[in-house]
């Protein structure tokens, strides 16, 4: 269950990073504070160590103990749709966590359409799971057919009625209880999202790191 509160870090006692954390632990960090922490973390480099806690749902890739894993905001799309998962689901969660730690915002927030990029046109709000998936599609584009073909929870996200020609393709079906479909959604890009919160140089660096982690398909 990879998320920021389950990532522990150790820094050299008396280091700039340690001193900064001691000063800010009792107050909410503003943008300038987050930028300072990011710069200090890069300076700390190999002297910093990180670890994961709360491994109660950990499992082998070939022996799952649950179909539904990870906390909502960090849940990989293949997990959401019950399309099978492996270690790529952890990379997705880590990518969402790094974005949040760097910007102070969720990458995807199914409970709040304000998490959508500022530049995107307004659209109807959807119920929680379809909204989550819609935000992912806005960032990554329509989901690959290889994933949709394996998904066992398609009807939890998409509505639509069959006609004489059968059920329309998933990318043309409206999200459940809504009118918009995957192919109707406007697109945004990860770099644009990051530039809303970070200087251009840091946004570019972080987008290059996160891009390969945010793939809507199990490896």
Short mmCIF file of C-alpha atoms in Angstrom, two decimals:
data_model
loop_
_atom_site.label_atom_id
_atom_site.label_comp_id
_atom_site.label_asym_id
_atom_site.label_seq_id
_atom_site.Cartn_x
_atom_site.Cartn_y
_atom_site.Cartn_z
CA UNK A 1 0.00 0.00 0.00
CA UNK A 2 2.42 2.62 -1.27
CA UNK A 3 1.42 6.17 -0.32
CA UNK A 4 3.24 9.10 1.32
CA UNK A 5 2.32 8.20 4.90
CA UNK A 6 3.77 4.70 4.39
CA UNK A 7 7.17 5.98 3.21
CA UNK A 8 9.72 6.57 5.96
CA UNK A 9 12.92 8.52 5.45
CA UNK A 10 16.12 8.85 7.44
CA UNK A 11 18.46 11.80 7.03
CA UNK A 12 21.77 12.53 8.63
CA UNK A 13 21.26 14.13 12.04
CA UNK A 14 22.17 17.79 11.92
CA UNK A 15 21.96 17.93 8.11
CA UNK A 16 20.15 20.79 6.37
CA UNK A 17 17.29 18.43 5.56
CA UNK A 18 16.98 17.30 9.16
CA UNK A 19 17.01 20.89 10.43
CA UNK A 20 14.39 21.95 7.90
CA UNK A 21 12.09 19.06 8.80
CA UNK A 22 12.39 19.87 12.49
CA UNK A 23 11.34 23.46 11.82
CA UNK A 24 8.35 22.63 9.62
CA UNK A 25 6.95 19.51 11.29
CA UNK A 26 4.33 21.49 13.24
CA UNK A 27 3.03 23.64 10.40
CA UNK A 28 1.59 23.24 6.93
CA UNK A 29 4.16 23.78 4.18
CA UNK A 30 3.48 26.41 1.57
CA UNK A 31 4.84 26.22 -1.96
CA UNK A 32 8.17 27.83 -1.07
CA UNK A 33 8.64 25.34 1.77
CA UNK A 34 7.98 22.38 -0.50
CA UNK A 35 10.47 23.71 -3.04
CA UNK A 36 13.11 24.07 -0.32
CA UNK A 37 12.50 20.50 0.86
CA UNK A 38 12.86 19.16 -2.69
CA UNK A 39 16.14 21.00 -3.20
CA UNK A 40 17.51 19.77 0.13
CA UNK A 41 16.42 16.20 -0.59
CA UNK A 42 18.39 16.30 -3.85
CA UNK A 43 21.42 17.66 -1.99
CA UNK A 44 21.11 14.86 0.59
CA UNK A 45 21.48 12.33 -2.21
CA UNK A 46 22.84 8.93 -1.25
CA UNK A 47 23.06 9.87 2.44
CA UNK A 48 19.27 9.55 2.73
CA UNK A 49 17.55 6.18 3.15
CA UNK A 50 13.91 5.31 2.56
CA UNK A 51 11.72 2.43 3.65
CA UNK A 52 8.13 1.18 3.35
CA UNK A 53 5.80 0.26 6.20
CA UNK A 54 2.32 -1.28 6.44
CA UNK A 55 2.99 -4.38 4.35
CA UNK A 56 -0.13 -6.25 5.49
CA UNK A 57 -1.47 -6.63 1.95
CA UNK A 58 1.85 -7.46 0.31
CA UNK A 59 1.84 -10.60 -1.84
CA UNK A 60 3.70 -12.48 -4.55
CA UNK A 61 2.98 -11.52 -8.15
CA UNK A 62 1.68 -15.02 -8.84
CA UNK A 63 -0.28 -15.42 -5.60
CA UNK A 64 -2.60 -12.52 -4.79
CA UNK A 65 -4.43 -12.32 -1.49
CA UNK A 66 -6.95 -9.69 -2.63
CA UNK A 67 -8.35 -8.26 -5.86
CA UNK A 68 -8.81 -4.75 -4.49
CA UNK A 69 -5.55 -3.32 -3.17
CA UNK A 70 -4.09 0.11 -2.33
CA UNK A 71 -5.74 3.33 -1.20
CA UNK A 72 -8.09 5.07 -3.64
CA UNK A 73 -5.92 8.00 -4.75
CA UNK A 74 -2.96 5.71 -5.51
CA UNK A 75 -4.86 2.81 -7.10
CA UNK A 76 -3.62 1.66 -10.50
CA UNK A 77 -6.15 1.51 -13.31
CA UNK A 78 -5.74 -2.26 -13.79
CA UNK A 79 -6.58 -2.76 -10.10
CA UNK A 80 -9.63 -0.50 -10.34
CA UNK A 81 -10.98 -2.45 -13.30
CA UNK A 82 -10.03 -5.91 -12.02
CA UNK A 83 -7.83 -6.58 -15.03
CA UNK A 84 -5.08 -8.37 -13.10
CA UNK A 85 -2.06 -6.68 -11.56
CA UNK A 86 1.63 -7.14 -10.86
CA UNK A 87 4.48 -4.91 -9.67
CA UNK A 88 3.46 -2.19 -12.14
CA UNK A 89 0.60 -1.39 -9.73
CA UNK A 90 3.25 -0.48 -7.13
CA UNK A 91 5.05 1.75 -9.63
CA UNK A 92 1.77 3.54 -10.34
CA UNK A 93 1.20 4.11 -6.61
CA UNK A 94 4.78 5.32 -6.19
CA UNK A 95 4.37 7.72 -9.11
CA UNK A 96 1.19 9.19 -7.58
CA UNK A 97 3.00 9.51 -4.25
CA UNK A 98 6.03 11.28 -5.74
CA UNK A 99 3.74 13.72 -7.55
CA UNK A 100 1.93 14.46 -4.29
CA UNK A 101 5.14 14.89 -2.31
CA UNK A 102 6.51 17.26 -4.94
CA UNK A 103 3.40 19.38 -5.45
CA UNK A 104 1.33 19.01 -2.28
CA UNK A 105 -1.65 17.90 -4.43
CA UNK A 106 -3.20 14.58 -5.38
CA UNK A 107 -2.55 13.58 -8.98
CA UNK A 108 -6.03 12.01 -9.07
CA UNK A 109 -8.77 12.86 -6.61
CA UNK A 110 -12.05 11.11 -7.34
CA UNK A 111 -13.83 13.05 -4.60
CA UNK A 112 -13.05 16.46 -6.04
CA UNK A 113 -13.20 17.60 -9.66
CA UNK A 114 -11.03 20.56 -8.62
CA UNK A 115 -8.10 18.13 -8.83
CA UNK A 116 -8.45 18.39 -12.62
CA UNK A 117 -5.95 20.61 -14.43
CA UNK A 118 -6.78 24.30 -14.53
CA UNK A 119 -6.55 24.46 -18.31
CA UNK A 120 -9.17 21.80 -19.01
CA UNK A 121 -12.70 22.85 -19.86
CA UNK A 122 -15.34 22.23 -17.22
CA UNK A 123 -17.35 19.03 -17.50
CA UNK A 124 -20.02 17.21 -15.54
CA UNK A 125 -19.06 15.64 -12.22
CA UNK A 126 -19.28 11.86 -12.14
CA UNK A 127 -19.74 9.39 -9.31
CA UNK A 128 -16.54 8.42 -7.50
CA UNK A 129 -15.11 5.50 -9.48
CA UNK A 130 -16.05 6.82 -12.95
CA UNK A 131 -14.66 10.24 -11.96
CA UNK A 132 -11.36 8.64 -10.94
CA UNK A 133 -11.09 6.82 -14.26
CA UNK A 134 -12.09 9.93 -16.22
CA UNK A 135 -9.26 11.91 -14.60
CA UNK A 136 -6.83 9.15 -15.58
CA UNK A 137 -8.08 9.16 -19.19
CA UNK A 138 -7.73 12.95 -19.32
CA UNK A 139 -4.06 12.52 -18.45
CA UNK A 140 -3.18 9.37 -20.40
CA UNK A 141 -5.77 9.23 -23.19
CA UNK A 142 -8.19 6.34 -23.89
CA UNK A 143 -7.23 3.10 -22.18
CA UNK A 144 -5.50 0.41 -24.28
CA UNK A 145 -7.68 -2.34 -25.72
CA UNK A 146 -5.42 -5.00 -24.21
CA UNK A 147 -6.37 -3.78 -20.72
CA UNK A 148 -10.07 -3.31 -21.49
CA UNK A 149 -10.29 -6.82 -22.90
CA UNK A 150 -9.13 -8.26 -19.56
CA UNK A 151 -11.16 -5.95 -17.33
CA UNK A 152 -13.95 -7.59 -15.36
CA UNK A 153 -15.47 -4.39 -13.97
CA UNK A 154 -16.22 -2.46 -17.16
CA UNK A 155 -19.88 -2.02 -16.21
CA UNK A 156 -18.86 -0.35 -12.92
CA UNK A 157 -17.47 2.54 -14.97
CA UNK A 158 -19.40 2.71 -18.24
CA UNK A 159 -23.07 2.82 -19.11
CA UNK A 160 -24.78 2.71 -22.49
CA UNK A 161 -27.38 0.45 -24.02
CA UNK A 162 -27.05 -2.22 -26.67
CA UNK A 163 -28.62 -1.56 -30.07
CA UNK A 164 -29.29 -3.84 -33.02
CA UNK A 165 -25.60 -3.69 -33.74
CA UNK A 166 -24.73 -4.76 -30.20
CA UNK A 167 -22.99 -2.81 -27.45
CA UNK A 168 -20.90 0.13 -28.75
CA UNK A 169 -17.10 0.06 -28.26
CA UNK A 170 -16.05 0.91 -24.71
CA UNK A 171 -14.35 4.15 -25.77
CA UNK A 172 -17.73 5.38 -27.09
CA UNK A 173 -19.81 4.29 -24.10
CA UNK A 174 -20.65 7.10 -21.64
CA UNK A 175 -19.26 6.97 -18.14
CA UNK A 176 -21.78 5.52 -15.72
CA UNK A 177 -24.61 7.96 -14.88
CA UNK A 178 -23.03 10.53 -17.19
CA UNK A 179 -23.03 11.61 -20.83
CA UNK A 180 -19.34 11.98 -21.64
CA UNK A 181 -17.27 9.06 -23.02
CA UNK A 182 -13.53 8.40 -23.07
CA UNK A 183 -13.20 9.70 -26.60
CA UNK A 184 -15.02 12.93 -25.64
CA UNK A 185 -12.65 13.89 -22.84
CA UNK A 186 -10.20 16.73 -23.33
CA UNK A 187 -6.52 15.88 -22.82
CA UNK A 188 -3.95 17.28 -20.47
CA UNK A 189 -0.35 16.21 -20.00
CA UNK A 190 1.75 15.38 -16.98
CA UNK A 191 4.18 18.21 -17.62
CA UNK A 192 1.31 20.70 -17.72
CA UNK A 193 0.02 19.39 -14.39
CA UNK A 194 3.44 19.73 -12.80
CA UNK A 195 3.99 23.24 -14.15
CA UNK A 196 0.88 24.35 -12.27
CA UNK A 197 2.83 23.80 -9.04
CA UNK A 198 6.56 23.72 -9.83
CA UNK A 199 9.15 25.82 -11.68
CA UNK A 200 9.64 24.68 -15.29
CA UNK A 201 13.03 23.02 -14.70
CA UNK A 202 11.80 20.96 -11.75
CA UNK A 203 8.55 20.14 -13.55
CA UNK A 204 10.42 18.83 -16.59
CA UNK A 205 12.77 16.69 -14.48
CA UNK A 206 9.90 15.20 -12.49
CA UNK A 207 7.81 14.52 -15.60
CA UNK A 208 10.70 12.53 -17.09
CA UNK A 209 10.89 10.44 -13.93
CA UNK A 210 7.15 9.90 -13.52
CA UNK A 211 6.21 9.38 -17.18
CA UNK A 212 7.29 5.71 -17.44
CA UNK A 213 5.68 4.94 -14.08
CA UNK A 214 2.25 6.20 -15.11
CA UNK A 215 1.36 3.66 -17.77
CA UNK A 216 -2.26 2.46 -17.93
CA UNK A 217 -1.29 -1.13 -18.57
CA UNK A 218 0.24 -3.94 -16.51
CA UNK A 219 3.71 -4.96 -17.63
#
